[in-house]
Coordinates of C-alpha atoms in Angstrom, one line a residue:
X1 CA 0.0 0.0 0.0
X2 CA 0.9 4.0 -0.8
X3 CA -0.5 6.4 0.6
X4 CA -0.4 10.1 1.6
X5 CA -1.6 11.7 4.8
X6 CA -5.5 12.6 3.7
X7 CA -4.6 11.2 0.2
X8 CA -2.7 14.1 -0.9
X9 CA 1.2 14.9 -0.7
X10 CA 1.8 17.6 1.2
X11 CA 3.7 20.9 -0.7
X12 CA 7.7 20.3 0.5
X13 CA 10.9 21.9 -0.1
X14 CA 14.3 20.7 -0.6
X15 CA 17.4 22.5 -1.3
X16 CA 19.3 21.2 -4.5
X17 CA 22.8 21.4 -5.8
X18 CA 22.5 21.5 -9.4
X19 CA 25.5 22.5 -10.9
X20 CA 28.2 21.8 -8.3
X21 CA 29.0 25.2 -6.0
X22 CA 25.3 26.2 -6.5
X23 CA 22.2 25.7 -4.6
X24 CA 18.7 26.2 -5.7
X25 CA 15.4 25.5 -3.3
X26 CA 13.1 23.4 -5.7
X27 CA 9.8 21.9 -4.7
X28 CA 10.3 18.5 -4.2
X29 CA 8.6 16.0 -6.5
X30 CA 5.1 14.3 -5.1
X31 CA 6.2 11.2 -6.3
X32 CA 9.4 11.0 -3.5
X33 CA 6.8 11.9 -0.7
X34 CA 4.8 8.4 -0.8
X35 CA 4.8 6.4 2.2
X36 CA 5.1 3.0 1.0
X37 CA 5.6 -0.4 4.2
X38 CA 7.9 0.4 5.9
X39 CA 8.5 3.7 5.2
X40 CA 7.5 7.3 7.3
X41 CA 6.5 11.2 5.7
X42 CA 8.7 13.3 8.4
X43 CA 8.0 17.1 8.5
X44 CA 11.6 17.9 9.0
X45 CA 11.8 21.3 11.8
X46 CA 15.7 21.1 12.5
X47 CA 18.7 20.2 10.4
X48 CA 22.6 20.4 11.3
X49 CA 24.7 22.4 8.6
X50 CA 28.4 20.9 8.7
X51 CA 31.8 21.1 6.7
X52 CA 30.9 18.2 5.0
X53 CA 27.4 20.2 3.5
X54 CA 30.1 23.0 2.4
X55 CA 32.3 20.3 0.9
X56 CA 29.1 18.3 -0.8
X57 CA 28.2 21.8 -2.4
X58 CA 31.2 22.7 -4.1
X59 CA 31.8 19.1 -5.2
X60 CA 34.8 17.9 -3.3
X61 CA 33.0 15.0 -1.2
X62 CA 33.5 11.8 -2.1
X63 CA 30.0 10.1 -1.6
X64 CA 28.2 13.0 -3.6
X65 CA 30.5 12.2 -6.9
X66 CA 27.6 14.0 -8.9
X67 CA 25.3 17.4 -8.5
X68 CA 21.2 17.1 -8.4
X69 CA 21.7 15.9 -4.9
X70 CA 20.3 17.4 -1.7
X71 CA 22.7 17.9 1.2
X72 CA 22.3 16.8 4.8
X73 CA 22.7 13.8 7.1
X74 CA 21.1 14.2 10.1
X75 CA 17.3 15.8 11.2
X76 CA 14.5 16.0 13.9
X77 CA 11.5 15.9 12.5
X78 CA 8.0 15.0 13.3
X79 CA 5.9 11.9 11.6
X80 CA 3.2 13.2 10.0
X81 CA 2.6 9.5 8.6
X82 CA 3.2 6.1 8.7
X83 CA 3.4 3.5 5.7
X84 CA 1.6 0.0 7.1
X85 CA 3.4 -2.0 9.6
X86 CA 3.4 -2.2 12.9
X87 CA 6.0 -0.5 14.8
X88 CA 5.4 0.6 18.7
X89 CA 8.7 2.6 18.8
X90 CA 7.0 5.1 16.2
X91 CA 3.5 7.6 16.7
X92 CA 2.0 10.0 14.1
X93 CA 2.3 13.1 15.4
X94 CA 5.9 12.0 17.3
X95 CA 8.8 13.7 17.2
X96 CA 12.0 11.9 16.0
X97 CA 15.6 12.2 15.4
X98 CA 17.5 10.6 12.2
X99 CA 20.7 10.0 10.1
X100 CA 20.2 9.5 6.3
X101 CA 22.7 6.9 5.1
X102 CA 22.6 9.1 1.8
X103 CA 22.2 13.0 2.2
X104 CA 19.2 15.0 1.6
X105 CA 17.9 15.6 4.9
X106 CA 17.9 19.4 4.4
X107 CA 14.7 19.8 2.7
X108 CA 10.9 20.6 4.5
X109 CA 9.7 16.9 4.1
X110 CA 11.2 13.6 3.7
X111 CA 9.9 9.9 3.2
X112 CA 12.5 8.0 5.1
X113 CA 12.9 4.5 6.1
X114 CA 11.3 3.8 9.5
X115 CA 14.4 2.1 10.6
X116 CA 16.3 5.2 10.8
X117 CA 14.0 7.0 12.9
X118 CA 14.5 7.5 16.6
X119 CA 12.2 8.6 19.1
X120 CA 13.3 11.9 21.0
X121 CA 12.5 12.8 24.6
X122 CA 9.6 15.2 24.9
X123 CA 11.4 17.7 27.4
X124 CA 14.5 17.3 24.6
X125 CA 14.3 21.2 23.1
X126 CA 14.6 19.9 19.2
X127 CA 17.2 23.1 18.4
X128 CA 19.2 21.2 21.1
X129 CA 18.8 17.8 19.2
X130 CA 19.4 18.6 16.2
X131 CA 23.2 20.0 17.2
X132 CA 24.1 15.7 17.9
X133 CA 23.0 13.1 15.9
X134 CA 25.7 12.7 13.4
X135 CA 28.6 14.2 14.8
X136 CA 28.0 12.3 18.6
X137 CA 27.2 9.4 16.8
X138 CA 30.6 9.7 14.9
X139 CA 32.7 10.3 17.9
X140 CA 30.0 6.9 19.7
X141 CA 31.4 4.6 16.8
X142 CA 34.8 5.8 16.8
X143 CA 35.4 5.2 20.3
X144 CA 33.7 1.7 20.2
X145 CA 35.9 1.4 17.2
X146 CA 38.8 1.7 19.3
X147 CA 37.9 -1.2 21.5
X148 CA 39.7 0.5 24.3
X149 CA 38.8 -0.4 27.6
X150 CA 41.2 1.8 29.9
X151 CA 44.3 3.9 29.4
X152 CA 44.5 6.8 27.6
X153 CA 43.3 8.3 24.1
X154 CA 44.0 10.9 22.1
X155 CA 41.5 12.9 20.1
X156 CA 42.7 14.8 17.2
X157 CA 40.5 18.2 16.9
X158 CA 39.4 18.2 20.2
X159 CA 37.8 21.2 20.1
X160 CA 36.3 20.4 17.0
X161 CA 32.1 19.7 15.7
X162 CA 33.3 15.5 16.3
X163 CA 35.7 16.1 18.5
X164 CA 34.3 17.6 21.5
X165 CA 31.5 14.7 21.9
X166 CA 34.3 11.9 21.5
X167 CA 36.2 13.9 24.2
X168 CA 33.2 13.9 26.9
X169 CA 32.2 10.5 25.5
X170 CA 35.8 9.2 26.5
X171 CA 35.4 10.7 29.6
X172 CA 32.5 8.8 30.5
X173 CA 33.9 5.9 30.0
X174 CA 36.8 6.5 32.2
X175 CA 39.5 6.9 29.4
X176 CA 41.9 9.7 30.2
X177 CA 41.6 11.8 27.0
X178 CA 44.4 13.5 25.3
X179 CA 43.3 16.3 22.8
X180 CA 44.9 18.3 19.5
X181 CA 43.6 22.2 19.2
X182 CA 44.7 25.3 18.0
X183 CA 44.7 28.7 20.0
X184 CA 41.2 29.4 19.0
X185 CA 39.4 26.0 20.0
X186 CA 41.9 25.0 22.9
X187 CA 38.8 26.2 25.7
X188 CA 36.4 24.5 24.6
X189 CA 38.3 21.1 24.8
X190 CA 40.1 21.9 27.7
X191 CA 36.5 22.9 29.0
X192 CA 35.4 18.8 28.6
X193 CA 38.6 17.7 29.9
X194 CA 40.9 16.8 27.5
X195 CA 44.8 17.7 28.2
X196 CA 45.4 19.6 25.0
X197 CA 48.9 19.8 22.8
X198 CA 49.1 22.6 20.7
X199 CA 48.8 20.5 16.9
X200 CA 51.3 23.5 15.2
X201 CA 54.3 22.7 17.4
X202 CA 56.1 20.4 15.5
X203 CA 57.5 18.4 18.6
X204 CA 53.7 17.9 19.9
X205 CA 53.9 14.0 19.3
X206 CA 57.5 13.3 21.0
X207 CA 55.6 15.3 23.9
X208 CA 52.9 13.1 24.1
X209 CA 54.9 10.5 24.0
X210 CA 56.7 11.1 27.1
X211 CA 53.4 11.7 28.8
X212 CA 52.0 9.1 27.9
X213 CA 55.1 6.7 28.7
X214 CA 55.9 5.6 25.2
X215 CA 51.9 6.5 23.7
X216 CA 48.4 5.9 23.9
X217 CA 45.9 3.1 23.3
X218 CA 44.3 4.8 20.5
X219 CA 43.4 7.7 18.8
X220 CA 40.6 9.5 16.5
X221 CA 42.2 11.2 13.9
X222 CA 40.5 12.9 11.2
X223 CA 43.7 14.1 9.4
X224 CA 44.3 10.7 7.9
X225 CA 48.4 11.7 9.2
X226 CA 50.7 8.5 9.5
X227 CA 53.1 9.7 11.7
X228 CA 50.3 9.3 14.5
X229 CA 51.2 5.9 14.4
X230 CA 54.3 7.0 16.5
X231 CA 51.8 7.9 19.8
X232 CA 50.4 4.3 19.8
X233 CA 51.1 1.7 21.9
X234 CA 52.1 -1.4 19.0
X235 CA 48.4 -3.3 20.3
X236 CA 46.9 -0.1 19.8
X237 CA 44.4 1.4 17.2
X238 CA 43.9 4.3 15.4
X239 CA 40.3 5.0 14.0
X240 CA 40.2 7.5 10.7
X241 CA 37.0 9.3 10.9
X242 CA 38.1 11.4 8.0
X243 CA 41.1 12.4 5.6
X244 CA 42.2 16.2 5.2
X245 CA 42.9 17.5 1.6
X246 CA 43.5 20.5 -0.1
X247 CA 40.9 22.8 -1.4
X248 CA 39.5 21.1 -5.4
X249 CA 41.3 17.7 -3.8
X250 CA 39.1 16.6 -1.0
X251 CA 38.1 13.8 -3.0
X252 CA 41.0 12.1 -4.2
X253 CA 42.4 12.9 -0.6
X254 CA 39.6 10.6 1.1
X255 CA 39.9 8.0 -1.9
X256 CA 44.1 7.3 -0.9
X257 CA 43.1 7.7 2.8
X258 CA 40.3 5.3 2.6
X259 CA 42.7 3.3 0.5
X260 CA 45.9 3.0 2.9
X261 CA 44.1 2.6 5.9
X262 CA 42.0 -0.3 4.8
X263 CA 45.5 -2.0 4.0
X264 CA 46.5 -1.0 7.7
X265 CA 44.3 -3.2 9.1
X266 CA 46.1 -5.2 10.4
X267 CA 49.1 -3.7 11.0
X268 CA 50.9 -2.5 14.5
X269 CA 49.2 -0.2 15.4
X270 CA 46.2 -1.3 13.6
X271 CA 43.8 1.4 11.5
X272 CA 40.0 1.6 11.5
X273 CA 37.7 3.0 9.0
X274 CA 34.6 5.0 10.6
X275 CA 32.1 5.9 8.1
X276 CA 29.3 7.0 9.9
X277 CA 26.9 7.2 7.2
X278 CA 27.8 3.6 6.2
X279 CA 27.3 2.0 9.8
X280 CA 24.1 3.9 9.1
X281 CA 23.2 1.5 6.3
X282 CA 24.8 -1.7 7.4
X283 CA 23.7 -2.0 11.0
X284 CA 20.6 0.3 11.7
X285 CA 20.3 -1.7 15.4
X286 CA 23.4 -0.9 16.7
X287 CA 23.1 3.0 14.6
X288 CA 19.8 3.6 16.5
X289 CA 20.6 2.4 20.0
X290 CA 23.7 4.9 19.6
X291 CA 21.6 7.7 19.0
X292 CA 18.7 6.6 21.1
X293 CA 21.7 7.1 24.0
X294 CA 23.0 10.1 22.9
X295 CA 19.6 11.8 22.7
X296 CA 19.0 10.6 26.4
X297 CA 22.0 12.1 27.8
X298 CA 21.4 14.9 26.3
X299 CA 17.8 14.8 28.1
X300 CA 19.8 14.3 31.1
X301 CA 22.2 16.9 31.5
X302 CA 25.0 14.5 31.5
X303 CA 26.4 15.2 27.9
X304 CA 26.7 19.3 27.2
X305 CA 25.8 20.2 23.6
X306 CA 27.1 23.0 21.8
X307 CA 25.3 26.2 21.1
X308 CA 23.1 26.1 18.5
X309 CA 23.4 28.7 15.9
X310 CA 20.2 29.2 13.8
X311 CA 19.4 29.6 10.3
X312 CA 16.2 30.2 8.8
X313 CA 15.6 27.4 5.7
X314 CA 15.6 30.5 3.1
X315 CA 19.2 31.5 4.7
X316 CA 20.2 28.5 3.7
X317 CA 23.5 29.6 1.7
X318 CA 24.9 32.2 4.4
X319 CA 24.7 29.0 6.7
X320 CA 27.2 26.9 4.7
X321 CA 29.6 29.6 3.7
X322 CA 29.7 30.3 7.3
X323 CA 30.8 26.9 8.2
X324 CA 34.5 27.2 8.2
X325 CA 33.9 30.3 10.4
X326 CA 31.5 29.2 13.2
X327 CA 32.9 29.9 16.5
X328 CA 34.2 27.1 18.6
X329 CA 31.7 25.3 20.6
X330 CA 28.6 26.6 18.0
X331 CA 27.0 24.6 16.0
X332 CA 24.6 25.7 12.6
X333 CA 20.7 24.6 12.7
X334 CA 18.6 25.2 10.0
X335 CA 15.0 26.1 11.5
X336 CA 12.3 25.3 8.9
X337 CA 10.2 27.9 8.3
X338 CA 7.6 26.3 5.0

């Protein structure tokens, strides 16, 4: 069965990269709106705006090799319908949290798989959702990537959008967490923490080596650097969350990254892939208990978000172009406004 809510597909928005480096808002076709089994209509109200948006827009992402796309992992939404099957996590009317395996989650409407979806806690202000899901899910799966039960860490960026969750994520587990940041971003890790080494001093590693007594048992990197492997402890692990390139070379940067580190599997110290949006499509369990935990502790008070900084939908462009320039401890929400 297919069906819209009241028979009719509601009127939704999506914003559209068509050529690469330009983005158009384009009513969104009535045929990608049906709610087939299985499937959910979400009336997205909040999406996060990341580097990897800016990079996906100008065409140097590696999992948008093509333009006519529409950026965006992550969203809260509310269900405003429900294909046929019977699922008790899930309410009409609910709101819910999700990561999109593929982007286009900024856009006023989405069908989505019900498998993604995840309920969030009423008292949860949705701005304050919408700064997590796929950055605190990152840092959740690097860290379990790791497989590192006690010792000590380090956490490249530590001041950073991932960074900052994976160093009060660490934290919680007990790990003494060791943290890369620059002048600008050094408070806010510090602020969760983390014992921070100045990245630009070029003797920062042989430093942490000698705090560490000879290195750590692991590290979350997202510079795709192979002298890290000089901070871990041989049974170690390093887990790549991404690969930094030049500007027009982001790409082919995250192609050879992806490339050598796969072939570093099993090497001393061994190398871990995290692909968030891929964990996303091959294990939606263990992706939605993740989130489901995240979104709790937020609820809680026991994991501290950072500060949401708002965008109408129609601002949409000023919010990615600002992206490389968002304050330390900020993070960019879109606020739907059709």
């Amino acid at each position: 069965m297919i069906s819209h809510i009241s028979g009719v597909a509601p009127e939704s928005w999506a914003m559209r990269v068509a050529p690469f480096g330009t983005v158009r808002e384009e009513a969104t076709r009535k045929d990608a709106l049906r709610v087939s089994r299985g499937r959910a209509l979400v009336r997205i109200t909040h999406a996060s705006v990341g580097v990897t948006d800016a990079l996906a827009v100008r065409g140097d992402y590696l999992m948008q090799p093509v333009p006519r796309f529409v950026p965006g992992y992550d969203f809260i939404g509310i269900i405003e319908h429900l294909g046929a099957a019977d699922h008790p996590r899930l309410s009409v009317g609910q709101r819910v949290a999700g990561i999109l395996p593929r982007m286009g989650a900024h856009a006023t409407r989405i069908s989505v798989a019900q498998s993604l979806l995840v309920p969030v806690p009423d008292s949860l202000d949705p701005v304050i959702a919408a700064t997590a899901p796929l950055d605190a899910v990152t840092a959740q799966f690097a860290l379990d990537a790791l497989d590192t039960k006690s010792g000590s860490v380090l956490v490249q960026g530590a001041g950073g959008a991932v960074g900052a969750w994976a160093v009060q994520l660490a934290a919680a587990r007990n790990l003494t967490v060791f943290g890369t940041a620059s002048t600008r971003t050094r408070a806010v890790a510090e602020s969760f923490g983390a014992r921070v080494l100045d990245y630009r001093n070029p003797e920062w590693i042989d430093a942490l080596r000698k705090m560490t007594n000879g290195g750590v048992a692991g590290v979350i990197d997202h510079t795709g650097r192979r002298d890290l492997q000089r901070v871990v402890m041989p049974e170690g692990r390093i887990v790549r969350i991404a690969f930094e390139g030049k500007q027009g070379h982001q790409r082919r940067a995250t192609a050879a990254g992806f490339a050598a580190a796969t072939l570093r599997r099993y090497a001393r110290p061994a190398e871990r892939i995290c692909s968030t949006p891929m964990l996303v499509m091959l294990h939606r369990f263990a992706y939605r208990a993740a989130l489901g935990d995240i979104l709790d502790r937020l609820d809680s008070g026991t994991l501290t978000p950072p500060q949401p900084r708002s965008y109408r939908f129609t601002d949409y462009r000023k919010a990615v172009a600002d992206v490389t320039s968002t304050p330390p401890g900020e993070k960019s929400v879109l606020v739907m406004g059709h």
